[in-house]
JSON list of C-alpha atoms in Angstrom, two decimals:
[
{"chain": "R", "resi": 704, "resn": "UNK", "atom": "CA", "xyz": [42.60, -5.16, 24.32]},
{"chain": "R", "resi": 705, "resn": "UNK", "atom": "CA", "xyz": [45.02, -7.53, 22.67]},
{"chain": "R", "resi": 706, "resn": "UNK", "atom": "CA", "xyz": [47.33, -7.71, 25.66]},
{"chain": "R", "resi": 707, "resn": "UNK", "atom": "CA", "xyz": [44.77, -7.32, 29.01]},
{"chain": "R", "resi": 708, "resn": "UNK", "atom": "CA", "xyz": [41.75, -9.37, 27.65]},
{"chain": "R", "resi": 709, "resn": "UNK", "atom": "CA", "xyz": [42.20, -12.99, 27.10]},
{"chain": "R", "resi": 710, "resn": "UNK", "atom": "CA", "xyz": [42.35, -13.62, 23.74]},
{"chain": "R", "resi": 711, "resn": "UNK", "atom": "CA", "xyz": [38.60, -15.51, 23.40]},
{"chain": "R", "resi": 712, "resn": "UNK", "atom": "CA", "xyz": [37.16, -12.12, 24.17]},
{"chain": "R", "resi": 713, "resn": "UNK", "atom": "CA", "xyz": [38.42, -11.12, 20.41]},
{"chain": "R", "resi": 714, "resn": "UNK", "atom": "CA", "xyz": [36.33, -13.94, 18.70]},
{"chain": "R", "resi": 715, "resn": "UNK", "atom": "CA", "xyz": [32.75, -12.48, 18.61]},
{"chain": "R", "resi": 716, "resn": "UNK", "atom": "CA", "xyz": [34.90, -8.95, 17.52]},
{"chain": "R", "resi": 717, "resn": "UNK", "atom": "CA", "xyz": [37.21, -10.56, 15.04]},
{"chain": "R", "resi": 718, "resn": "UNK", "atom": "CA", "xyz": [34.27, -12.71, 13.42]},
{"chain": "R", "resi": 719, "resn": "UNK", "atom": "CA", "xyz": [31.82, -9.45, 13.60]},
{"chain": "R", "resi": 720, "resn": "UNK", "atom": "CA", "xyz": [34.27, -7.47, 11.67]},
{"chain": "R", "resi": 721, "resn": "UNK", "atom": "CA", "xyz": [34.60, -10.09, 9.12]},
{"chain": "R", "resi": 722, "resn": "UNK", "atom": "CA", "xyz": [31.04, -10.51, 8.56]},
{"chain": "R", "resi": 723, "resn": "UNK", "atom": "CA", "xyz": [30.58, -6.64, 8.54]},
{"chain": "R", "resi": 724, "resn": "UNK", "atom": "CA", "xyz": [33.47, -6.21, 5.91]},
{"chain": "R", "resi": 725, "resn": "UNK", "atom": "CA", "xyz": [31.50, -8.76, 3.41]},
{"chain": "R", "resi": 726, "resn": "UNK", "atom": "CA", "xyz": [28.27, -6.64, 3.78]},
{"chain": "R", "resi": 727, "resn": "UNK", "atom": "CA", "xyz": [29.74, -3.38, 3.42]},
{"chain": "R", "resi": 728, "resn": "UNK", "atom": "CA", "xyz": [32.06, -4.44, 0.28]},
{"chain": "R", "resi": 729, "resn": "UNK", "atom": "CA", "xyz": [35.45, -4.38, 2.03]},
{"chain": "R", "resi": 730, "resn": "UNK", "atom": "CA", "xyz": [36.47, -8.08, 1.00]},
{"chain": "R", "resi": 731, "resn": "UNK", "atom": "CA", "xyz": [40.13, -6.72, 1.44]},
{"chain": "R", "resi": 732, "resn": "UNK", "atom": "CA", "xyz": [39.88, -6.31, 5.70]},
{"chain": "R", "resi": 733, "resn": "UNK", "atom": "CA", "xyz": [36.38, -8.91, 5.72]},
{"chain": "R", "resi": 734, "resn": "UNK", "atom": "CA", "xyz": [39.00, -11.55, 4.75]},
{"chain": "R", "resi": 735, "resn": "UNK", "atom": "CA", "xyz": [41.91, -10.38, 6.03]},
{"chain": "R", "resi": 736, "resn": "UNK", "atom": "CA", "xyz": [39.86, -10.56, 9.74]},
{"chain": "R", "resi": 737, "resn": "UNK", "atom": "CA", "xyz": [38.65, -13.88, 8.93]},
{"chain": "R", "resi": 738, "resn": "UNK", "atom": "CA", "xyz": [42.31, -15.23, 9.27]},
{"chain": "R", "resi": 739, "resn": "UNK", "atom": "CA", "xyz": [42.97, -13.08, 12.44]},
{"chain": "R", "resi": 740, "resn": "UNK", "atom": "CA", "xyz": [39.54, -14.88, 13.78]},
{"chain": "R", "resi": 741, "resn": "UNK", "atom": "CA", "xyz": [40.75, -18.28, 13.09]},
{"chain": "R", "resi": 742, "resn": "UNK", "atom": "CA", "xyz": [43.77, -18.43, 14.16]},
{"chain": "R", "resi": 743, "resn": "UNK", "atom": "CA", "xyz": [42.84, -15.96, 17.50]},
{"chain": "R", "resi": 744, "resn": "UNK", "atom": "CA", "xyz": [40.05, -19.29, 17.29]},
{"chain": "R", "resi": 745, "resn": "UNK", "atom": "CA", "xyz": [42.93, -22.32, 17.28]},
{"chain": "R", "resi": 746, "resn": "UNK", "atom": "CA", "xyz": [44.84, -20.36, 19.55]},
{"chain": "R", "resi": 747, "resn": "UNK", "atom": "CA", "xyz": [41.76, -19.99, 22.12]},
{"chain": "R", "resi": 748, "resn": "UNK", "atom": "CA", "xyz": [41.01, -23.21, 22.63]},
{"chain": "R", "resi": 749, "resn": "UNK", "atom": "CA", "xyz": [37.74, -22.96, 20.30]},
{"chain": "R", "resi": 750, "resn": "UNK", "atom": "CA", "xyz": [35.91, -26.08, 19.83]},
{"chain": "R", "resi": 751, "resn": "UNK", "atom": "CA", "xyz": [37.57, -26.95, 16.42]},
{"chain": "R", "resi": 752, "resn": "UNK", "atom": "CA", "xyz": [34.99, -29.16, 14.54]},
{"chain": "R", "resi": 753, "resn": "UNK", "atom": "CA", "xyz": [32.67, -26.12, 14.51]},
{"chain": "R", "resi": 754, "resn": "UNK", "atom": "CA", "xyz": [35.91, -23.65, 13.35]},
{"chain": "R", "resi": 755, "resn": "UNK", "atom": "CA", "xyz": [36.32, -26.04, 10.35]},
{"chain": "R", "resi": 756, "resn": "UNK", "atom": "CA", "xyz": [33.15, -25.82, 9.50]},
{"chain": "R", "resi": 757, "resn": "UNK", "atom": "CA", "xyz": [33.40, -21.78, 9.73]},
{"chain": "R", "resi": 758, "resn": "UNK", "atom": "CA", "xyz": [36.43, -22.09, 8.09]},
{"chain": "R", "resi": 759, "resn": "UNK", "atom": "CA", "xyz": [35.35, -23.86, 5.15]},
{"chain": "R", "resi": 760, "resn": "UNK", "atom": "CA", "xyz": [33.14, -21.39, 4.56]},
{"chain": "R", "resi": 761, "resn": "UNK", "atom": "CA", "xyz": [35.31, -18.26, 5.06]},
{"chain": "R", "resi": 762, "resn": "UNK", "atom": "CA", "xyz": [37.67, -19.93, 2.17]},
{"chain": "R", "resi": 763, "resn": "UNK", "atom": "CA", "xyz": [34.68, -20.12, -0.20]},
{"chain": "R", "resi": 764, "resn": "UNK", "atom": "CA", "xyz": [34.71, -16.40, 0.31]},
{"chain": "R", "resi": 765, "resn": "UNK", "atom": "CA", "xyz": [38.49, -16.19, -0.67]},
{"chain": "R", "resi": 766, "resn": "UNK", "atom": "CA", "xyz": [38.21, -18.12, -3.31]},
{"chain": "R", "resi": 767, "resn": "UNK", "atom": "CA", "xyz": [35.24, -16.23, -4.70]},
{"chain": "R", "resi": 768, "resn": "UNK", "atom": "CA", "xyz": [37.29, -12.60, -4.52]},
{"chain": "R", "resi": 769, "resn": "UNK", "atom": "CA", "xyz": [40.50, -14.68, -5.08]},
{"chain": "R", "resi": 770, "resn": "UNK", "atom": "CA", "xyz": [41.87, -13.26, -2.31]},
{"chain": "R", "resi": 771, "resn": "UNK", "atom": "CA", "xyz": [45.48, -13.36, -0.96]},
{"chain": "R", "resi": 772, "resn": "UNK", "atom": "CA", "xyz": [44.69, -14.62, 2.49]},
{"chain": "R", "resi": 773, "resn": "UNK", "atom": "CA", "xyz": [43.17, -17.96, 1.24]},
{"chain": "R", "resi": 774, "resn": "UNK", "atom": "CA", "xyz": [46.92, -19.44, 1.67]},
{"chain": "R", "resi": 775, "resn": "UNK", "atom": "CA", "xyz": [47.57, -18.71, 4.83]},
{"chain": "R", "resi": 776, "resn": "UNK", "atom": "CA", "xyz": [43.81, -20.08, 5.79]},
{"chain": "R", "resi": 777, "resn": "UNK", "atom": "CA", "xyz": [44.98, -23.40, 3.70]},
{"chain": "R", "resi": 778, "resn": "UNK", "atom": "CA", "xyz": [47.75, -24.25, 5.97]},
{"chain": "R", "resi": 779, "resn": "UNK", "atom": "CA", "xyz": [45.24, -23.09, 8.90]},
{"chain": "R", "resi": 780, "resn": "UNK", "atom": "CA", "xyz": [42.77, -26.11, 7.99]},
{"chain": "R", "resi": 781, "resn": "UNK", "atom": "CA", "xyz": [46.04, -28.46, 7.84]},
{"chain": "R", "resi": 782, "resn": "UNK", "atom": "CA", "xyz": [46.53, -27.87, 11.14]},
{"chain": "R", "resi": 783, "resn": "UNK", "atom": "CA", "xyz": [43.03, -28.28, 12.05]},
{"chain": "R", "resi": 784, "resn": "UNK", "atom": "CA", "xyz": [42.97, -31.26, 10.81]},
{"chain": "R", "resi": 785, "resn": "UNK", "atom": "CA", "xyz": [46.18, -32.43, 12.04]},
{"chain": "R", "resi": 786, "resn": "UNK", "atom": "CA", "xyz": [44.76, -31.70, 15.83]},
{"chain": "R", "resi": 787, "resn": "UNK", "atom": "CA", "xyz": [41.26, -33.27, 15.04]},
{"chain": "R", "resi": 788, "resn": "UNK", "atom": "CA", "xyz": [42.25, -36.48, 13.17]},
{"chain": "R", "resi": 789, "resn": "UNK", "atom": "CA", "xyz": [45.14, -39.23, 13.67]},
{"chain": "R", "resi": 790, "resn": "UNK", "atom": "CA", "xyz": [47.80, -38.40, 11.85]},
{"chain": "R", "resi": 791, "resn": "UNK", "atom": "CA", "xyz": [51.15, -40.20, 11.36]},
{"chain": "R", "resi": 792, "resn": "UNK", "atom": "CA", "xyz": [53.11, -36.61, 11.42]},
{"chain": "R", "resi": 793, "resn": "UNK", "atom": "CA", "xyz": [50.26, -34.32, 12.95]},
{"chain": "R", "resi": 794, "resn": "UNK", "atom": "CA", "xyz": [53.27, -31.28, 12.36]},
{"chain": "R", "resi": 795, "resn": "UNK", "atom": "CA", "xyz": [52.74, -31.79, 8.33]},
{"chain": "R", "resi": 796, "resn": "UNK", "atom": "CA", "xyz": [51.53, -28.72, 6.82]},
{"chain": "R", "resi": 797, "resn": "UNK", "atom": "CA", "xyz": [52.05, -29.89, 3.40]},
{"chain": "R", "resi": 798, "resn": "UNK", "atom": "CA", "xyz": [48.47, -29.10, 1.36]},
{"chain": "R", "resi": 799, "resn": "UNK", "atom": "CA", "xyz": [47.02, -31.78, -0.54]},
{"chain": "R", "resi": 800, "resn": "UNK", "atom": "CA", "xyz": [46.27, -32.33, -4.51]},
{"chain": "R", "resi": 801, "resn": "UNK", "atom": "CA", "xyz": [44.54, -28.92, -6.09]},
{"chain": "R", "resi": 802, "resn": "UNK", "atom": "CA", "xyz": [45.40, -26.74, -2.45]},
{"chain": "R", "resi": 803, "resn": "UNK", "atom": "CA", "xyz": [49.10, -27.21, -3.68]},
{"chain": "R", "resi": 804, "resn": "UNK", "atom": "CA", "xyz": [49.06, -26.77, -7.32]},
{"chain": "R", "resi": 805, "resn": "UNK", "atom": "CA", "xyz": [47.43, -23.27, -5.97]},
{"chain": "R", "resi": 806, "resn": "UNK", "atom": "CA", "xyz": [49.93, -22.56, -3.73]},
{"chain": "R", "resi": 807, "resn": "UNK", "atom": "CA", "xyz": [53.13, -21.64, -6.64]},
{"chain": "R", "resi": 808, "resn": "UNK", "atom": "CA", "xyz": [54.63, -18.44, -6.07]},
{"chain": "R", "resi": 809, "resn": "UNK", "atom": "CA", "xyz": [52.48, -17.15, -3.10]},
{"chain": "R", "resi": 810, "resn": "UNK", "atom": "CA", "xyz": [54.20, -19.87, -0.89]},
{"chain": "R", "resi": 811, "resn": "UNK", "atom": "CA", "xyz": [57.13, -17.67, -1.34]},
{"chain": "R", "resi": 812, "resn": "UNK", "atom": "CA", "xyz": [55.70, -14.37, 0.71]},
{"chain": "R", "resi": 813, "resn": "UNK", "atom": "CA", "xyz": [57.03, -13.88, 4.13]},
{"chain": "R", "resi": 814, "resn": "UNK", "atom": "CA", "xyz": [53.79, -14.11, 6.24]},
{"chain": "R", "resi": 815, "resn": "UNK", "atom": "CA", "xyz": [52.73, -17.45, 4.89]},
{"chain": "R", "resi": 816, "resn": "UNK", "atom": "CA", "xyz": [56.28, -18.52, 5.18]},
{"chain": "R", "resi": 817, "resn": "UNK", "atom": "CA", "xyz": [55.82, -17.37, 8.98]},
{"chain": "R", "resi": 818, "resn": "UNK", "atom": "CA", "xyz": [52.97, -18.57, 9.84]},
{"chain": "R", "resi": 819, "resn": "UNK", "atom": "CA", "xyz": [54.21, -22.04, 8.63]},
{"chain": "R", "resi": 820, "resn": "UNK", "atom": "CA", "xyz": [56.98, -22.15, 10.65]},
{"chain": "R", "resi": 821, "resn": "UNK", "atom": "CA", "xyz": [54.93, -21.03, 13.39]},
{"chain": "R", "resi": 822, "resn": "UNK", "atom": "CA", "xyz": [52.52, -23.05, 12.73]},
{"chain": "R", "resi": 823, "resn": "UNK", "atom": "CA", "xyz": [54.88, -26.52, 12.57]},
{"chain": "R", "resi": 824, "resn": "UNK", "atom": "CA", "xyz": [56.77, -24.66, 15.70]},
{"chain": "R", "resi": 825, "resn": "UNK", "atom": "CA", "xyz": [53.41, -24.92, 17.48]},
{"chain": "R", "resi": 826, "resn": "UNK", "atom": "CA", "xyz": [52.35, -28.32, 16.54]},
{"chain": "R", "resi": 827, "resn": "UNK", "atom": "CA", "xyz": [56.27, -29.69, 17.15]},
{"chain": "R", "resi": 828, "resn": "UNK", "atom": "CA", "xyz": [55.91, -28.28, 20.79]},
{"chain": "R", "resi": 829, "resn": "UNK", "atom": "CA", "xyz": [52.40, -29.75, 21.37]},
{"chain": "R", "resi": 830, "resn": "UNK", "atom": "CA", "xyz": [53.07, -33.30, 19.68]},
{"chain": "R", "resi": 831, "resn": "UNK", "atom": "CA", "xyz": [56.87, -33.23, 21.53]},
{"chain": "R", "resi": 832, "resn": "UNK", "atom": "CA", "xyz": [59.10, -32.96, 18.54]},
{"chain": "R", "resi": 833, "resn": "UNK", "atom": "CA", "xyz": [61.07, -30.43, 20.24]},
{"chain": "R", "resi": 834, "resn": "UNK", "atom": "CA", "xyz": [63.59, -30.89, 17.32]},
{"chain": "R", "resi": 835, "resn": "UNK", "atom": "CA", "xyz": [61.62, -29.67, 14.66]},
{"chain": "R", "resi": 836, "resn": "UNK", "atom": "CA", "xyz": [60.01, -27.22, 16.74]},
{"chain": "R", "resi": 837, "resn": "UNK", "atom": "CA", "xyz": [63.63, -25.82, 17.28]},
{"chain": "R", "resi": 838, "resn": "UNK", "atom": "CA", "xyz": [64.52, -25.77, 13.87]},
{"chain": "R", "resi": 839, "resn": "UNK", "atom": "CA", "xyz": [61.01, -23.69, 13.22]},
{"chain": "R", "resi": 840, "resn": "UNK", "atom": "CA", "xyz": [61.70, -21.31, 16.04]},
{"chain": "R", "resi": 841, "resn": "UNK", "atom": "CA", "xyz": [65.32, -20.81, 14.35]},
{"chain": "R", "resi": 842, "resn": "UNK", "atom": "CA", "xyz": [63.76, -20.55, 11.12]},
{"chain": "R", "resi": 843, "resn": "UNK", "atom": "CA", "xyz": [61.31, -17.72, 12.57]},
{"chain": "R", "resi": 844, "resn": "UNK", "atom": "CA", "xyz": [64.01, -15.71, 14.24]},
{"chain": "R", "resi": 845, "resn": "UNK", "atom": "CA", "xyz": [66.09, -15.34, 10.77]},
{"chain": "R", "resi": 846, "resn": "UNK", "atom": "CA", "xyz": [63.21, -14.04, 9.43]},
{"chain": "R", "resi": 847, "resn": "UNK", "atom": "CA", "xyz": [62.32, -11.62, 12.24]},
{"chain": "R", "resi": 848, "resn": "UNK", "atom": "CA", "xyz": [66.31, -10.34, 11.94]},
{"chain": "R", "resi": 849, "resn": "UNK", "atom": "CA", "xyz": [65.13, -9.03, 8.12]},
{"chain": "R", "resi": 850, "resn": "UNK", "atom": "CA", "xyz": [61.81, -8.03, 8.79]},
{"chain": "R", "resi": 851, "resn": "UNK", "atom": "CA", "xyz": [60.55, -7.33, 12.52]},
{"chain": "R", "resi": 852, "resn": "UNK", "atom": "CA", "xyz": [56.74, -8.55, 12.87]},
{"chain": "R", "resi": 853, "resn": "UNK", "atom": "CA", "xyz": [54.66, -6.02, 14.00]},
{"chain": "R", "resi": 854, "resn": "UNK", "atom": "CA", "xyz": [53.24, -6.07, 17.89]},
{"chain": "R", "resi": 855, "resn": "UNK", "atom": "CA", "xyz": [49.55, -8.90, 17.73]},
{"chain": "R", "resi": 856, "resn": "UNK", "atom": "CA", "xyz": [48.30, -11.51, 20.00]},
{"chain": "R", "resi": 857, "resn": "UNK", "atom": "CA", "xyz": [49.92, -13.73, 17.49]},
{"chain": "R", "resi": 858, "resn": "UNK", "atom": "CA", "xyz": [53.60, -12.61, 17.75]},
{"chain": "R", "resi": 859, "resn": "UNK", "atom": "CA", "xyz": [52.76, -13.04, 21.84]},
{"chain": "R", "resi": 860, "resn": "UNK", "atom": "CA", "xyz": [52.31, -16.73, 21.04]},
{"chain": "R", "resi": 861, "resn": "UNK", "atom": "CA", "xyz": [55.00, -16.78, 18.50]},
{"chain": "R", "resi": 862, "resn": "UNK", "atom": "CA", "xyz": [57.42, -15.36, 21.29]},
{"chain": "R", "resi": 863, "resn": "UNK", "atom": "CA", "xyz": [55.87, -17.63, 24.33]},
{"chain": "R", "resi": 864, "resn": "UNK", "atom": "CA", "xyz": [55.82, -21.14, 22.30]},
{"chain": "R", "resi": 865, "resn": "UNK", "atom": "CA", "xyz": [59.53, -20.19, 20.78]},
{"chain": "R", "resi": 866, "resn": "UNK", "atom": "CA", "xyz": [60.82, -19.57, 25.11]},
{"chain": "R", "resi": 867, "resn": "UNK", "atom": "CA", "xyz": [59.27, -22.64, 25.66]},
{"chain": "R", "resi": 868, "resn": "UNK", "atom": "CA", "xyz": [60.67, -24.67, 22.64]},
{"chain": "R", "resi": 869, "resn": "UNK", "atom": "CA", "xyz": [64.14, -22.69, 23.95]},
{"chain": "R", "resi": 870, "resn": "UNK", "atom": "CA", "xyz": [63.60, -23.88, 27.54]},
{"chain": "R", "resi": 871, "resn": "UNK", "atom": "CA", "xyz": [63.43, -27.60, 26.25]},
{"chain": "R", "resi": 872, "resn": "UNK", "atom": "CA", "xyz": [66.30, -27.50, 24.02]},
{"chain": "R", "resi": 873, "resn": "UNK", "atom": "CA", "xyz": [68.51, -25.62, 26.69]},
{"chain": "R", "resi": 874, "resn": "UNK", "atom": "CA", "xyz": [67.57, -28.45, 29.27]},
{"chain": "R", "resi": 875, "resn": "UNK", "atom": "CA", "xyz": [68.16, -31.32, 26.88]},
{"chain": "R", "resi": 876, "resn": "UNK", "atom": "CA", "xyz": [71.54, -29.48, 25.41]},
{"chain": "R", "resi": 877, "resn": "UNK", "atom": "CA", "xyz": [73.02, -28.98, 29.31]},
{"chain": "R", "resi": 878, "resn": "UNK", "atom": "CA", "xyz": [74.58, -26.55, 31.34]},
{"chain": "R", "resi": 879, "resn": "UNK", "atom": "CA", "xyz": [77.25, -25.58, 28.50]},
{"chain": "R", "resi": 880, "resn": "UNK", "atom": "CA", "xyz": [74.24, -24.46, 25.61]},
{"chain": "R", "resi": 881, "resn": "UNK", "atom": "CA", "xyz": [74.21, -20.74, 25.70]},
{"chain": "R", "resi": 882, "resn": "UNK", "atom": "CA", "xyz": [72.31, -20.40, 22.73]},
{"chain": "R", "resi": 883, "resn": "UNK", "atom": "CA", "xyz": [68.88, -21.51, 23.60]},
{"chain": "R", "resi": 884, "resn": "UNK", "atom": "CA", "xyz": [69.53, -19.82, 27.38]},
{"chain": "R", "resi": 885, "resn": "UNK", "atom": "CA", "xyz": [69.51, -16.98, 25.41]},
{"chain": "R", "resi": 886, "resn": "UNK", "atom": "CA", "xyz": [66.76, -16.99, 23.86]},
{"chain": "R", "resi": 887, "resn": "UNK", "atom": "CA", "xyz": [64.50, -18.28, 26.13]},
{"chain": "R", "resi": 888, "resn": "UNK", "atom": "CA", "xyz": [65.67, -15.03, 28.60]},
{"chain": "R", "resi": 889, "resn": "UNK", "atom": "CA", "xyz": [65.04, -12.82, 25.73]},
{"chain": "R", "resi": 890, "resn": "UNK", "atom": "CA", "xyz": [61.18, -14.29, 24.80]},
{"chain": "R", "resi": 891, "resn": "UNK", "atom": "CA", "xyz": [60.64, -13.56, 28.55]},
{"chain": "R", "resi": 892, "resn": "UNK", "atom": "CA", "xyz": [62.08, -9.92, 28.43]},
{"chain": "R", "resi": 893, "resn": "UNK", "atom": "CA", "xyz": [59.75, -9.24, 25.25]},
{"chain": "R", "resi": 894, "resn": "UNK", "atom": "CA", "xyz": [56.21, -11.10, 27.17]},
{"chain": "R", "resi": 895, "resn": "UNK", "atom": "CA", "xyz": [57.14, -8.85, 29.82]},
{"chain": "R", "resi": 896, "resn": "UNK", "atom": "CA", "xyz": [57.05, -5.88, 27.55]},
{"chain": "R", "resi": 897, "resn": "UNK", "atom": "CA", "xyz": [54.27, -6.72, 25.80]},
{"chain": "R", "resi": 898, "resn": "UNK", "atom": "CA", "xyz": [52.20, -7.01, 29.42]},
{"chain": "R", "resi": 899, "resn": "UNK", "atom": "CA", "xyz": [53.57, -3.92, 30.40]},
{"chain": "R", "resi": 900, "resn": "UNK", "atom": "CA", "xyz": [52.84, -2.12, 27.45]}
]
């Protein structure tokens, strides 16, 4: 499904299976498939003033169970709002007043450190700071040396937006970069894999 379907045929699964996990009393997986919908959501192209909305709602929920994955859907409304609103640095993830004082030593676990780089990687490559969205994409690829991510929809993106941030950096750095030639063949190796797979 993840790699044959587009990825808007997950939503009415991914927000099902959230929904289902509240009502049978598994908050763990409910909540943990709430983030999975929302970012499946931003990455689909769904009409974002109604995700915010579903959003805010979903994070009452984590709050409630005080529930790990309330983080990660933090920095997920950031860059919500960043798309939906003017913004003098629309890449800013930085949380606001009481979301940061929360934030303290769950900042430092490695999926909400991911999915901030990929985040700013993401938002770099659509607002055309290709600089920051390079340093993000180098940033990601450290981490994916220590720990490899496991095989989602979201490491497809992670691997097509960081060939695409490569692409730009190897055009603007000339025929002598080899680094970012590199990695751009490599992210297309791996999409290729993934489709065959």
């Amino acid at each position: 499904l993840i790699f044959k379907e587009p990825l808007q045929s997950r939503l009415p699964l991914l927000k099902n299976a959230y929904q289902v996990g509240l009502q049978m009393g598994d908050i763990e997986w409910g909540l943990t498939d709430a983030n999975i919908y929302v970012l499946t959501a931003i990455q689909s192209g769904y009409n974002l003033s109604i995700l915010s909305t579903e959003l805010k709602a979903m994070m009452q929920q984590m709050r409630l169970y005080n529930h790990h994955s309330l983080m990660v859907s933090l920095l997920y409304n950031r860059a919500i709002v960043n798309l939906m609103e003017e913004s003098n640095d629309p890449t800013d993830l930085e949380l606001k007043g009481d979301e940061f004082a929360s934030m303290s030593e769950e900042l430092k676990q490695i999926n909400i450190v991911n999915r901030t780089y990929f985040l700013r990687l993401w938002l770099g490559y659509l607002f055309g700071n290709y600089a920051l969205a390079a340093e993000m994409a180098e940033r990601r690829l450290e981490m994916n040396q220590k720990c490899r991510p496991f095989r989602s929809s979201s490491l497809a993106n992670e691997t097509l937006y960081t060939g695409l941030i490569a692409i730009m950096m190897a055009k603007k750095e000339g025929q002598s970069d080899t680094k970012w030639r590199g990695i751009a063949l490599s992210g297309k190796g791996e999409l290729e894999k993934f489709v065959v797979h």
